[in-house]
mmCIF file of C-alpha atoms in Angstrom:
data_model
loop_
_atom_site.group_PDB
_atom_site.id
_atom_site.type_symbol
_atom_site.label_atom_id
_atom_site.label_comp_id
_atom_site.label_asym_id
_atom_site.label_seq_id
_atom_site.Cartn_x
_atom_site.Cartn_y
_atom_site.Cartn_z
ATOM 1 C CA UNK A 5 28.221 22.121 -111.753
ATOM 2 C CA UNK A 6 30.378 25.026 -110.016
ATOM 3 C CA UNK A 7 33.475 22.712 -109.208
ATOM 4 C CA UNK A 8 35.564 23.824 -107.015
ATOM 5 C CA UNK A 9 35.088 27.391 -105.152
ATOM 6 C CA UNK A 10 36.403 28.852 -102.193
ATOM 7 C CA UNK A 11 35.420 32.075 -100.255
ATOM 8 C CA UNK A 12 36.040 34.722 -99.607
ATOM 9 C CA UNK A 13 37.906 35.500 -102.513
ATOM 10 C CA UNK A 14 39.973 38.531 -100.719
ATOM 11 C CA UNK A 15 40.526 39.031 -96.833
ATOM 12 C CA UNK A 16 42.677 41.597 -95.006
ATOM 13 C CA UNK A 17 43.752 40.866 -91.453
ATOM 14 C CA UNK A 18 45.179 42.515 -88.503
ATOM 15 C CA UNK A 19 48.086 40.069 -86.948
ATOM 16 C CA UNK A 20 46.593 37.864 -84.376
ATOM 17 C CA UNK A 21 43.239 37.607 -86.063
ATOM 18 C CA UNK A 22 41.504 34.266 -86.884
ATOM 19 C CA UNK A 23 39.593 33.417 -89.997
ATOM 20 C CA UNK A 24 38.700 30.433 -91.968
ATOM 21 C CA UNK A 25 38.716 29.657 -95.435
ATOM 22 C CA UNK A 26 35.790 27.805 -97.037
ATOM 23 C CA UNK A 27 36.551 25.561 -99.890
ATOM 24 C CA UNK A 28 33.611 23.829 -101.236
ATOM 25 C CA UNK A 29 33.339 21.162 -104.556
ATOM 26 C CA UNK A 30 30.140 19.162 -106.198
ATOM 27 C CA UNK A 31 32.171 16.475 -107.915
ATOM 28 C CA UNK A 32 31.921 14.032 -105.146
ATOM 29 C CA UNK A 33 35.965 14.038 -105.178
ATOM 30 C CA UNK A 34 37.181 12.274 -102.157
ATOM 31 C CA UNK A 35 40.690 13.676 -101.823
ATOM 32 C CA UNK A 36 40.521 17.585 -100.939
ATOM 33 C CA UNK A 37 43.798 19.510 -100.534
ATOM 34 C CA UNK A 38 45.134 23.135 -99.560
ATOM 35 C CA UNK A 39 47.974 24.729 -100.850
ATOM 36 C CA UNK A 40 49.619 28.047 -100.474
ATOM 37 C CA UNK A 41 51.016 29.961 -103.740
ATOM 38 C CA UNK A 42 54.206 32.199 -102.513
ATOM 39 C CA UNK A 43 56.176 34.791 -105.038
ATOM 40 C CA UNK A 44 59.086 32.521 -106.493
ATOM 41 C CA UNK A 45 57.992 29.493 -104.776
ATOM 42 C CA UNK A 46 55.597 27.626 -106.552
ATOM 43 C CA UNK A 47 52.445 26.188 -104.891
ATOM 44 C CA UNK A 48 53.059 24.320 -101.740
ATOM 45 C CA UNK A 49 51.092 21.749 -99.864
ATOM 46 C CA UNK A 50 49.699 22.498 -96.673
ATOM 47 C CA UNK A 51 46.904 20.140 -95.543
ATOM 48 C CA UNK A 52 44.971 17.476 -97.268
ATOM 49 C CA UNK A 53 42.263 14.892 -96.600
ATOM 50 C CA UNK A 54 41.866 11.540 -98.339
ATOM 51 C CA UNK A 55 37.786 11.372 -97.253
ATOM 52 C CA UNK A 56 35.407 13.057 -94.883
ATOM 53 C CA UNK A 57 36.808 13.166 -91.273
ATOM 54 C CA UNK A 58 40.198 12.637 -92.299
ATOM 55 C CA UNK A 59 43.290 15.036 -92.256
ATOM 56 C CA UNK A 60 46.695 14.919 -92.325
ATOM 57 C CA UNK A 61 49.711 17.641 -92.581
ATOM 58 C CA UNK A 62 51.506 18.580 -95.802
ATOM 59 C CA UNK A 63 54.669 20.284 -96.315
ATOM 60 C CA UNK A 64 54.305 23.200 -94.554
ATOM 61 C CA UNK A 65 51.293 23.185 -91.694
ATOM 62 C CA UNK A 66 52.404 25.308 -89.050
ATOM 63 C CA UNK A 67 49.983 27.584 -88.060
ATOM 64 C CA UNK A 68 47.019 26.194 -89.576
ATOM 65 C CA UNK A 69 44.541 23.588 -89.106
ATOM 66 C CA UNK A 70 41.975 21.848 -91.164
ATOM 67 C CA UNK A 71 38.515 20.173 -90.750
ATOM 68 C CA UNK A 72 36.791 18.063 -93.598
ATOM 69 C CA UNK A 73 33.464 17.326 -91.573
ATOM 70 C CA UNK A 74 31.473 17.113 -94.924
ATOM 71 C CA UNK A 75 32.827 15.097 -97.275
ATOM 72 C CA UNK A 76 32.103 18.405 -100.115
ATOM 73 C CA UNK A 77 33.630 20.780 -98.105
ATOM 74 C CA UNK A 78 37.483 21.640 -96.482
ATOM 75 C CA UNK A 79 38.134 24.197 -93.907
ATOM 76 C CA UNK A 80 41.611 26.058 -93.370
ATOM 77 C CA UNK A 81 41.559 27.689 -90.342
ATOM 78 C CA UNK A 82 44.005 30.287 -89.279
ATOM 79 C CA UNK A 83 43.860 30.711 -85.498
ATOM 80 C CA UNK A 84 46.370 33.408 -84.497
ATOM 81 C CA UNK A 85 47.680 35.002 -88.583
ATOM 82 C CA UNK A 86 50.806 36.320 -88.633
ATOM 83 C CA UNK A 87 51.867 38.623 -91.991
ATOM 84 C CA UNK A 88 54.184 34.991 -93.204
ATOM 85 C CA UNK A 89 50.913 34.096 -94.208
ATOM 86 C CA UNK A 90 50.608 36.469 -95.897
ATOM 87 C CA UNK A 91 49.639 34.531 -99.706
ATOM 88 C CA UNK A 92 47.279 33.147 -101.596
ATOM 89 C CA UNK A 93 45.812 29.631 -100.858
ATOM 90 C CA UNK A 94 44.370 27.344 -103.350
ATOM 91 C CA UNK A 95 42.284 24.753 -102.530
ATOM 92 C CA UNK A 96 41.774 21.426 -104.778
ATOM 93 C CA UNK A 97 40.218 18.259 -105.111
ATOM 94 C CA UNK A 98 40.793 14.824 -106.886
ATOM 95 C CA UNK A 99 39.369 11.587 -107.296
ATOM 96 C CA UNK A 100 41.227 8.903 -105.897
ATOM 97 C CA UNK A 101 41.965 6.783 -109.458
ATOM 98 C CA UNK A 102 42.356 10.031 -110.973
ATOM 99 C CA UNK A 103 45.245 11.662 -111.201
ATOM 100 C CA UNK A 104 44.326 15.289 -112.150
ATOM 101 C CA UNK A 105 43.690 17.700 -109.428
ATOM 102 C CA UNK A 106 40.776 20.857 -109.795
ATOM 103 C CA UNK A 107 41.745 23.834 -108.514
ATOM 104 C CA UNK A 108 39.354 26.677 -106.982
ATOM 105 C CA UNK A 109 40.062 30.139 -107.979
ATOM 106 C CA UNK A 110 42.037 31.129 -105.143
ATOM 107 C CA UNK A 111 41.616 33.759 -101.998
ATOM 108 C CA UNK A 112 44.274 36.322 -101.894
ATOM 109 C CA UNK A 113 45.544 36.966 -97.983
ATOM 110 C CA UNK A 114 46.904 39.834 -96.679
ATOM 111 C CA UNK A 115 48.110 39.788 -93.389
ATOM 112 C CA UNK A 116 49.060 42.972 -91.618
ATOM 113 C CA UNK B 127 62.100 13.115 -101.484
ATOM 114 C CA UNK B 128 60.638 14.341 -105.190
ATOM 115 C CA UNK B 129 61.220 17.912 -106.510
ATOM 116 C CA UNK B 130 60.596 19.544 -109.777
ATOM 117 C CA UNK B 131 62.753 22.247 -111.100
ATOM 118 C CA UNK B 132 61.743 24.852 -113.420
ATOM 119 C CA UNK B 133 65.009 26.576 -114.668
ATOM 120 C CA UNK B 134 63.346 29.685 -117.118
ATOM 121 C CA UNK B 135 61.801 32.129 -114.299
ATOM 122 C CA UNK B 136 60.685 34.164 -117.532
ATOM 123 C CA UNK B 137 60.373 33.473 -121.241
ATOM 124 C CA UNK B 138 58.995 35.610 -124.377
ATOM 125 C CA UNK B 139 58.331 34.095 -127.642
ATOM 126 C CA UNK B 140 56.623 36.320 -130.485
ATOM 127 C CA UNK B 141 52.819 35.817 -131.363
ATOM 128 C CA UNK B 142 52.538 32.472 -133.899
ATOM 129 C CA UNK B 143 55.888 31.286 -133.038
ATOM 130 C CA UNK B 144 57.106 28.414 -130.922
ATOM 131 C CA UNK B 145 58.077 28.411 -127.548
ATOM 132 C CA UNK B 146 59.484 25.264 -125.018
ATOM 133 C CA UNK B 147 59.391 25.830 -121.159
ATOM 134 C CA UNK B 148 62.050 23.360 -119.821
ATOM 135 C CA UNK B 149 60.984 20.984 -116.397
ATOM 136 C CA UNK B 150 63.445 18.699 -115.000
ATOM 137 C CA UNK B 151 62.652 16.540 -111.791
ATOM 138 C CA UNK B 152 64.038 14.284 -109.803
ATOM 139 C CA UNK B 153 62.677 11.361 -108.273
ATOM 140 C CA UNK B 154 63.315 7.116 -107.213
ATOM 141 C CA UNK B 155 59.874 6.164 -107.995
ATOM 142 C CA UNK B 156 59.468 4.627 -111.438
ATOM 143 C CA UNK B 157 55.619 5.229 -111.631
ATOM 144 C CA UNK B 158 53.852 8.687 -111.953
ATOM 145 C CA UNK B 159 52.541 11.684 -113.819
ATOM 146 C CA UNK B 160 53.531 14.805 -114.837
ATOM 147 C CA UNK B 161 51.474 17.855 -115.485
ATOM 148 C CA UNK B 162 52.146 21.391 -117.632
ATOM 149 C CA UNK B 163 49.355 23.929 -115.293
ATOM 150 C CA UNK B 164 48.739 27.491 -116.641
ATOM 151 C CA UNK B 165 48.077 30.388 -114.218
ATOM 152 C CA UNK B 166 46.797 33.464 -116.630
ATOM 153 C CA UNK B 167 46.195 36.549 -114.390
ATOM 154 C CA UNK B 168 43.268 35.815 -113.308
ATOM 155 C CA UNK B 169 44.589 33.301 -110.806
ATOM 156 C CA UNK B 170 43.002 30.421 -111.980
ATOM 157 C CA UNK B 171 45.196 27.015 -112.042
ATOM 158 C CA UNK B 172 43.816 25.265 -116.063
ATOM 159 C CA UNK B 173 45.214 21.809 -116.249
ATOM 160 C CA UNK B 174 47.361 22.105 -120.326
ATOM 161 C CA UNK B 175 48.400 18.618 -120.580
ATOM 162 C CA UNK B 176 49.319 15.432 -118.409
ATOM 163 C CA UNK B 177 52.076 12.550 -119.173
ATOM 164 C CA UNK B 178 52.274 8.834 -117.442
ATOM 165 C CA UNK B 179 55.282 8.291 -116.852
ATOM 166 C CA UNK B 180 54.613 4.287 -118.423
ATOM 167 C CA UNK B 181 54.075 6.102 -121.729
ATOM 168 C CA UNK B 182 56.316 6.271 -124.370
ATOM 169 C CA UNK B 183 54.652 8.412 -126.627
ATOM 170 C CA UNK B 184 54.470 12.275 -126.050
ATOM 171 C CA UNK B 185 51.576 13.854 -124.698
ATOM 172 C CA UNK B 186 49.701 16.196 -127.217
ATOM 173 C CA UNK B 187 46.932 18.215 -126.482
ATOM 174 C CA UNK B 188 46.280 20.905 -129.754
ATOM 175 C CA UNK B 189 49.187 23.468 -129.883
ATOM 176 C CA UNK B 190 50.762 22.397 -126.782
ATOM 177 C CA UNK B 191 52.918 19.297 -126.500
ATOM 178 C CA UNK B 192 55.797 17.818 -124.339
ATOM 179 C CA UNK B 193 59.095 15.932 -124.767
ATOM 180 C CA UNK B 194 59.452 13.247 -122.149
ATOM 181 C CA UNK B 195 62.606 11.768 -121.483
ATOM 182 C CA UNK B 196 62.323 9.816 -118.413
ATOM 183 C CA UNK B 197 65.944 8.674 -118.365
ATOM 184 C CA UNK B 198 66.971 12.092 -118.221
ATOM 185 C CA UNK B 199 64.160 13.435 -115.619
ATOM 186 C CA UNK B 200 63.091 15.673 -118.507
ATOM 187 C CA UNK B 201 59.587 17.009 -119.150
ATOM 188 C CA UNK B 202 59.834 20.227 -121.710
ATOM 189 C CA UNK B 203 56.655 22.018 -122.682
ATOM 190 C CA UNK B 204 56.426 23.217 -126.651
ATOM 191 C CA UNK B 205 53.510 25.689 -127.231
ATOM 192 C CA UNK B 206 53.278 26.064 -131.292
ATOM 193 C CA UNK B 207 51.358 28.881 -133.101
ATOM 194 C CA UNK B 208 51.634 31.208 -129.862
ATOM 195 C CA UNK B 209 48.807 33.036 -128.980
ATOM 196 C CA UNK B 210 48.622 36.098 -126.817
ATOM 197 C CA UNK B 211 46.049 34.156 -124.827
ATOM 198 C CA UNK B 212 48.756 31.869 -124.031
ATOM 199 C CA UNK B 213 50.628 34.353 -121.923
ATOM 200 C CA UNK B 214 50.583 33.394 -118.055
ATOM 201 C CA UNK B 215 52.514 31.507 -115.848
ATOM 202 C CA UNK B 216 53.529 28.017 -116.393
ATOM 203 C CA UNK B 217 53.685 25.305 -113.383
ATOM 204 C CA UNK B 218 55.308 22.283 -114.173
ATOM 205 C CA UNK B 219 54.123 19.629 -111.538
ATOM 206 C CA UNK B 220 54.809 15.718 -110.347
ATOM 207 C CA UNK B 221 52.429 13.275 -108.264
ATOM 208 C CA UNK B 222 53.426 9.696 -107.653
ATOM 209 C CA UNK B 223 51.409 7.187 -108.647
ATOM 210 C CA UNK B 224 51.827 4.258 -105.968
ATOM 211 C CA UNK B 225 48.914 2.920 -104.278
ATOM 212 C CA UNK B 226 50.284 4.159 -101.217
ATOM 213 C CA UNK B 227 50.480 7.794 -102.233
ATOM 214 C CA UNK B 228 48.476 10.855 -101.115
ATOM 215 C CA UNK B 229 47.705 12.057 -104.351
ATOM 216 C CA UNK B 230 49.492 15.383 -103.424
ATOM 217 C CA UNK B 231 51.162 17.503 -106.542
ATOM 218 C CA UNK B 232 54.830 19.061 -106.452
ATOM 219 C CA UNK B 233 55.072 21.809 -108.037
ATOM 220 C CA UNK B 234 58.481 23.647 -110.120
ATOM 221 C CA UNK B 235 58.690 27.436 -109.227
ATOM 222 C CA UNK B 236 57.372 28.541 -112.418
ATOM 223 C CA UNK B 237 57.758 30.133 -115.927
ATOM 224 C CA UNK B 238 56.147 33.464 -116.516
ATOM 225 C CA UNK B 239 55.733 33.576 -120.475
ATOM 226 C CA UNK B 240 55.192 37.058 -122.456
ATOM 227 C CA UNK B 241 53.906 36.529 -125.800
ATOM 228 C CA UNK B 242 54.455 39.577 -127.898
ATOM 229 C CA UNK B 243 52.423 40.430 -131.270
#
């Protein structure tokens, strides 16, 4: 049981690149989320999907977009990056009576 | 709109002594959860300890424990017997607990805590 993992675990980009991040979990959970983890800021919610085929925006979704086509994996997709993205991004997944949340282990992304 | 304030951006507290991280939040709903998560440097988000907000009684999970006052929006974190393991940086966090809810969790900004031997 590996829980929740995401890859890659680092990434560099040039501004204007695209990339996805892969965030995969064997618990079954239904609800999947992504966050992003800012200096001074806390985590913040960017996407999140209540069951496979379902998304729907979080607090701040510019410049992203998600896909939950498997109902064990969530992709963030970055389609133009731009160094505000610059982070690291979280991804986590619940069951819906449950009220904890299981976090991967992070990517760190540098956007240049 | 819910938010979660985390007033300490750093704390220090000598090995085998006690500590509190302070949490206030603010929020209409009468029915939710809080959560105490620990970020240690290796990135990883560990889940310390959860309240319902229906409970009464305090949340204890070994040498961590909290003091919820719900009246006052007030959800302090008390680590006894510090460790050095114990240093890392402390997220408190809300989620509502309506049936309409998205699950999501809103975080405070953080508390970095130095434990010193």
């Amino acid at each position: 049981n590996a829980g929740v993992t995401q890859t890659p675990k680092f990434r560099v980009l040039k501004t204007g690149q695209s990339m996805t991040l892969l965030c995969a979990q064997d618990m079954n959970h239904e609800y999947m989320y992504w966050y992003r983890q800012d200096p001074g800021m806390g985590l913040r919610l960017i996407h999140y999907s209540v069951g496979e085929g379902t998304t729907a925006k979080g607090e701040v979704p510019d410049g992203y977009n998600v896909s939950r086509l498997k109902k064990q994996n969530f992709l963030l997709g970055l389609e133009s990056a731009a160094p505000s993205q610059t982070s690291v991004y979280f991804c986590a997944s619940s069951y819906t009576a449950s009220p904890e949340q299981f976090f991967g282990p992070g990517t760190r992304l540098t956007v240049l | 709109a819910q938010t979660v304030t985390q007033s300490q951006p750093e704390m220090s507290v000598q090995e085998a002594e006690t500590v509190t991280l302070s949490c206030t939040y603010d929020t209409s709903e009468s029915d939710y959860y809080l959560f105490w998560y620990k970020q240690p440097p290796s990135r990883q988000m560990i889940l310390v300890i959860r309240q319902e907000a229906y409970k009464q009684q305090n949340a204890t999970e070994n040498r961590f424990s909290v003091n919820f006052q719900k009246a006052a929006k007030s959800f302090s974190l008390k680590i006894s017997d510090s460790q050095l393991g114990d240093a890392a940086m402390y997220f408190c966090a809300y989620r509502s607990a309506g049936t309409s809810n998205t699950d999501k969790l809103i975080f405070g900004t953080g508390t970095r805590l130095q434990v010193f031997p």
